[in-house]
Amino acid sequence: MESFELAKSAARLLDEKKAENISVIKIDDISSLADYFVIANGRGSTHVRSLSDELEEKLKLMGVMPMRIEGYRSDNWVLMDYANVVVHIFTQEARDFYDLDRLWADGVKTDWQEDRFLMEYEAKTEETP
């Protein structure tokens, strides 16, 4: 799976499970760490773990396995490394503290919802007589 498709899939799966403030940042031009960061937050530590569990399970069904997962037992931040895509799931407090959005502001924020809005628009226009 291409990096951008994986990042979009991760963002959509997190969105389906009610993750908040989802960002997809393209960083391949400024770092060799990954091509994309997906950053999201849950409503609390239980939600953060639930989001990471669901994401890991759904991506495995798509044939995508994480290289490593860190912070699962912590109360505030889970990092899921899928090689070219790194997913960060925070509590709101941890996200505010670490502020990865600001640290990676030189990256390009990517519209991971674009295809979905296009599909919804096309579906609505097909329904209209």
PDB file of C-alpha atoms in Angstrom:
ATOM      1  CA  MET A   1       0.000   0.000   0.000  1.00  0.00           C
ATOM      2  CA  GLU A   2       1.322   3.452  -0.911  1.00  0.00           C
ATOM      3  CA  SER A   3       2.251   5.744   1.967  1.00  0.00           C
ATOM      4  CA  PHE A   4      -0.470   8.307   1.269  1.00  0.00           C
ATOM      5  CA  GLU A   5      -3.145   5.631   0.931  1.00  0.00           C
ATOM      6  CA  LEU A   6      -2.033   4.118   4.242  1.00  0.00           C
ATOM      7  CA  ALA A   7      -2.076   7.522   5.946  1.00  0.00           C
ATOM      8  CA  LYS A   8      -5.580   8.241   4.583  1.00  0.00           C
ATOM      9  CA  SER A   9      -6.800   4.797   5.624  1.00  0.00           C
ATOM     10  CA  ALA A  10      -5.436   5.276   9.135  1.00  0.00           C
ATOM     11  CA  ALA A  11      -7.061   8.702   9.412  1.00  0.00           C
ATOM     12  CA  ARG A  12     -10.407   7.384   8.190  1.00  0.00           C
ATOM     13  CA  LEU A  13     -10.326   4.413  10.553  1.00  0.00           C
ATOM     14  CA  LEU A  14      -9.540   6.728  13.456  1.00  0.00           C
ATOM     15  CA  ASP A  15     -12.352   9.037  12.378  1.00  0.00           C
ATOM     16  CA  GLU A  16     -14.821   6.137  12.327  1.00  0.00           C
ATOM     17  CA  LYS A  17     -13.929   5.462  15.976  1.00  0.00           C
ATOM     18  CA  LYS A  18     -14.491   9.104  16.932  1.00  0.00           C
ATOM     19  CA  ALA A  19     -10.884  10.253  17.171  1.00  0.00           C
ATOM     20  CA  GLU A  20     -10.625  14.028  17.367  1.00  0.00           C
ATOM     21  CA  ASN A  21      -8.523  16.652  15.547  1.00  0.00           C
ATOM     22  CA  ILE A  22      -7.064  14.251  12.989  1.00  0.00           C
ATOM     23  CA  SER A  23      -4.125  15.626  10.996  1.00  0.00           C
ATOM     24  CA  VAL A  24      -2.144  14.011   8.214  1.00  0.00           C
ATOM     25  CA  ILE A  25       1.193  15.736   7.672  1.00  0.00           C
ATOM     26  CA  LYS A  26       3.483  14.960   4.739  1.00  0.00           C
ATOM     27  CA  ILE A  27       7.037  15.101   6.085  1.00  0.00           C
ATOM     28  CA  ASP A  28       9.112  13.226   3.500  1.00  0.00           C
ATOM     29  CA  ASP A  29      10.621  16.454   2.138  1.00  0.00           C
ATOM     30  CA  ILE A  30      11.896  17.523   5.559  1.00  0.00           C
ATOM     31  CA  SER A  31      12.692  14.254   7.344  1.00  0.00           C
ATOM     32  CA  SER A  32      13.793  10.702   6.710  1.00  0.00           C
ATOM     33  CA  LEU A  33      11.738   9.409   9.666  1.00  0.00           C
ATOM     34  CA  ALA A  34       8.649   8.722   7.566  1.00  0.00           C
ATOM     35  CA  ASP A  35       6.626   9.985   4.633  1.00  0.00           C
ATOM     36  CA  TYR A  36       3.584  10.911   6.739  1.00  0.00           C
ATOM     37  CA  PHE A  37       2.585  11.511  10.332  1.00  0.00           C
ATOM     38  CA  VAL A  38      -1.011  10.877  11.313  1.00  0.00           C
ATOM     39  CA  ILE A  39      -1.819  12.745  14.520  1.00  0.00           C
ATOM     40  CA  ALA A  40      -5.073  12.371  16.433  1.00  0.00           C
ATOM     41  CA  ASN A  41      -6.389  12.498  19.935  1.00  0.00           C
ATOM     42  CA  GLY A  42      -8.873  10.542  21.967  1.00  0.00           C
ATOM     43  CA  ARG A  43     -11.163  11.728  24.734  1.00  0.00           C
ATOM     44  CA  GLY A  44      -9.091   9.989  27.414  1.00  0.00           C
ATOM     45  CA  SER A  45      -6.557   7.233  27.981  1.00  0.00           C
ATOM     46  CA  THR A  46      -9.107   4.435  27.506  1.00  0.00           C
ATOM     47  CA  HIS A  47     -10.215   5.951  24.199  1.00  0.00           C
ATOM     48  CA  VAL A  48      -6.575   6.329  23.092  1.00  0.00           C
ATOM     49  CA  ARG A  49      -5.937   2.608  23.698  1.00  0.00           C
ATOM     50  CA  SER A  50      -9.218   1.682  22.011  1.00  0.00           C
ATOM     51  CA  LEU A  51      -8.283   3.747  18.955  1.00  0.00           C
ATOM     52  CA  SER A  52      -4.873   2.081  18.713  1.00  0.00           C
ATOM     53  CA  ASP A  53      -6.381  -1.404  19.135  1.00  0.00           C
ATOM     54  CA  GLU A  54      -8.949  -0.791  16.417  1.00  0.00           C
ATOM     55  CA  LEU A  55      -6.424   0.739  14.033  1.00  0.00           C
ATOM     56  CA  GLU A  56      -3.990  -2.143  14.495  1.00  0.00           C
ATOM     57  CA  GLU A  57      -6.742  -4.724  13.959  1.00  0.00           C
ATOM     58  CA  LYS A  58      -8.231  -3.084  10.849  1.00  0.00           C
ATOM     59  CA  LEU A  59      -4.870  -2.457   9.201  1.00  0.00           C
ATOM     60  CA  LYS A  60      -3.844  -6.079   9.857  1.00  0.00           C
ATOM     61  CA  LEU A  61      -6.970  -7.150   7.969  1.00  0.00           C
ATOM     62  CA  MET A  62      -5.678  -5.022   5.090  1.00  0.00           C
ATOM     63  CA  GLY A  63      -2.319  -6.810   5.283  1.00  0.00           C
ATOM     64  CA  VAL A  64      -0.466  -3.954   6.978  1.00  0.00           C
ATOM     65  CA  MET A  65       1.491  -4.785  10.121  1.00  0.00           C
ATOM     66  CA  PRO A  66       3.151  -2.270  12.445  1.00  0.00           C
ATOM     67  CA  MET A  67       6.918  -2.390  12.802  1.00  0.00           C
ATOM     68  CA  ARG A  68       6.457  -1.395  16.437  1.00  0.00           C
ATOM     69  CA  ILE A  69       3.981   0.106  18.852  1.00  0.00           C
ATOM     70  CA  GLU A  70       5.167   2.229  21.754  1.00  0.00           C
ATOM     71  CA  GLY A  71       3.401   3.778  24.717  1.00  0.00           C
ATOM     72  CA  TYR A  72       0.417   1.432  24.782  1.00  0.00           C
ATOM     73  CA  ARG A  73       0.616   1.117  28.560  1.00  0.00           C
ATOM     74  CA  SER A  74       1.047   4.848  29.041  1.00  0.00           C
ATOM     75  CA  ASP A  75      -1.906   7.008  29.864  1.00  0.00           C
ATOM     76  CA  ASN A  76      -1.467   9.602  27.175  1.00  0.00           C
ATOM     77  CA  TRP A  77       0.348   8.687  23.940  1.00  0.00           C
ATOM     78  CA  VAL A  78       0.541   5.669  21.640  1.00  0.00           C
ATOM     79  CA  LEU A  79       2.964   5.685  18.712  1.00  0.00           C
ATOM     80  CA  MET A  80       2.326   3.180  15.919  1.00  0.00           C
ATOM     81  CA  ASP A  81       5.186   2.843  13.427  1.00  0.00           C
ATOM     82  CA  TYR A  82       4.176   1.564  10.001  1.00  0.00           C
ATOM     83  CA  ALA A  83       7.574   2.417   8.430  1.00  0.00           C
ATOM     84  CA  ASN A  84       6.601   5.202   6.014  1.00  0.00           C
ATOM     85  CA  VAL A  85       3.603   6.244   8.117  1.00  0.00           C
ATOM     86  CA  VAL A  86       3.804   6.941  11.840  1.00  0.00           C
ATOM     87  CA  VAL A  87       0.554   7.297  13.772  1.00  0.00           C
ATOM     88  CA  HIS A  88       0.486   9.301  17.002  1.00  0.00           C
ATOM     89  CA  ILE A  89      -2.623   8.982  19.179  1.00  0.00           C
ATOM     90  CA  PHE A  90      -2.718  11.300  22.190  1.00  0.00           C
ATOM     91  CA  THR A  91      -4.964  12.457  24.956  1.00  0.00           C
ATOM     92  CA  GLN A  92      -5.747  16.150  24.408  1.00  0.00           C
ATOM     93  CA  GLU A  93      -3.457  17.134  27.280  1.00  0.00           C
ATOM     94  CA  ALA A  94      -0.503  15.192  25.851  1.00  0.00           C
ATOM     95  CA  ARG A  95      -1.138  16.545  22.370  1.00  0.00           C
ATOM     96  CA  ASP A  96      -1.105  20.096  23.705  1.00  0.00           C
ATOM     97  CA  PHE A  97       2.086  19.392  25.674  1.00  0.00           C
ATOM     98  CA  TYR A  98       4.099  17.733  22.874  1.00  0.00           C
ATOM     99  CA  ASP A  99       2.561  19.913  20.137  1.00  0.00           C
ATOM    100  CA  LEU A 100       3.748  17.802  17.205  1.00  0.00           C
ATOM    101  CA  ASP A 101       1.569  19.871  14.885  1.00  0.00           C
ATOM    102  CA  ARG A 102       3.767  22.885  15.626  1.00  0.00           C
ATOM    103  CA  LEU A 103       7.029  20.905  15.623  1.00  0.00           C
ATOM    104  CA  TRP A 104       6.238  19.548  12.156  1.00  0.00           C
ATOM    105  CA  ALA A 105       4.685  22.762  10.821  1.00  0.00           C
ATOM    106  CA  ASP A 106       7.180  22.759   7.935  1.00  0.00           C
ATOM    107  CA  GLY A 107       5.475  19.620   6.663  1.00  0.00           C
ATOM    108  CA  VAL A 108       2.459  19.777   4.375  1.00  0.00           C
ATOM    109  CA  LYS A 109      -0.960  19.251   5.958  1.00  0.00           C
ATOM    110  CA  THR A 110      -2.842  16.883   3.692  1.00  0.00           C
ATOM    111  CA  ASP A 111      -6.596  16.722   3.138  1.00  0.00           C
ATOM    112  CA  TRP A 112      -7.274  13.088   3.975  1.00  0.00           C
ATOM    113  CA  GLN A 113     -11.050  13.641   3.663  1.00  0.00           C
ATOM    114  CA  GLU A 114     -11.030  14.936   0.084  1.00  0.00           C
ATOM    115  CA  ASP A 115     -12.055  11.652  -1.578  1.00  0.00           C
ATOM    116  CA  ARG A 116     -14.856  11.079   0.910  1.00  0.00           C
ATOM    117  CA  PHE A 117     -16.351  14.532   0.282  1.00  0.00           C
ATOM    118  CA  LEU A 118     -16.171  13.921  -3.457  1.00  0.00           C
ATOM    119  CA  MET A 119     -17.921  10.545  -3.112  1.00  0.00           C
ATOM    120  CA  GLU A 120     -20.628  12.066  -0.876  1.00  0.00           C
ATOM    121  CA  TYR A 121     -21.171  14.890  -3.383  1.00  0.00           C
ATOM    122  CA  GLU A 122     -21.407  12.465  -6.304  1.00  0.00           C
ATOM    123  CA  ALA A 123     -23.867  10.279  -4.377  1.00  0.00           C
ATOM    124  CA  LYS A 124     -26.062  13.307  -3.619  1.00  0.00           C
ATOM    125  CA  THR A 125     -26.025  14.518  -7.219  1.00  0.00           C
ATOM    126  CA  GLU A 126     -27.010  11.049  -8.450  1.00  0.00           C
ATOM    127  CA  GLU A 127     -29.992  11.032  -6.065  1.00  0.00           C
ATOM    128  CA  THR A 128     -31.227  14.411  -7.301  1.00  0.00           C
ATOM    129  CA  PRO A 129     -33.712  14.080 -10.210  1.00  0.00           C
TER     130      PRO A 129
END
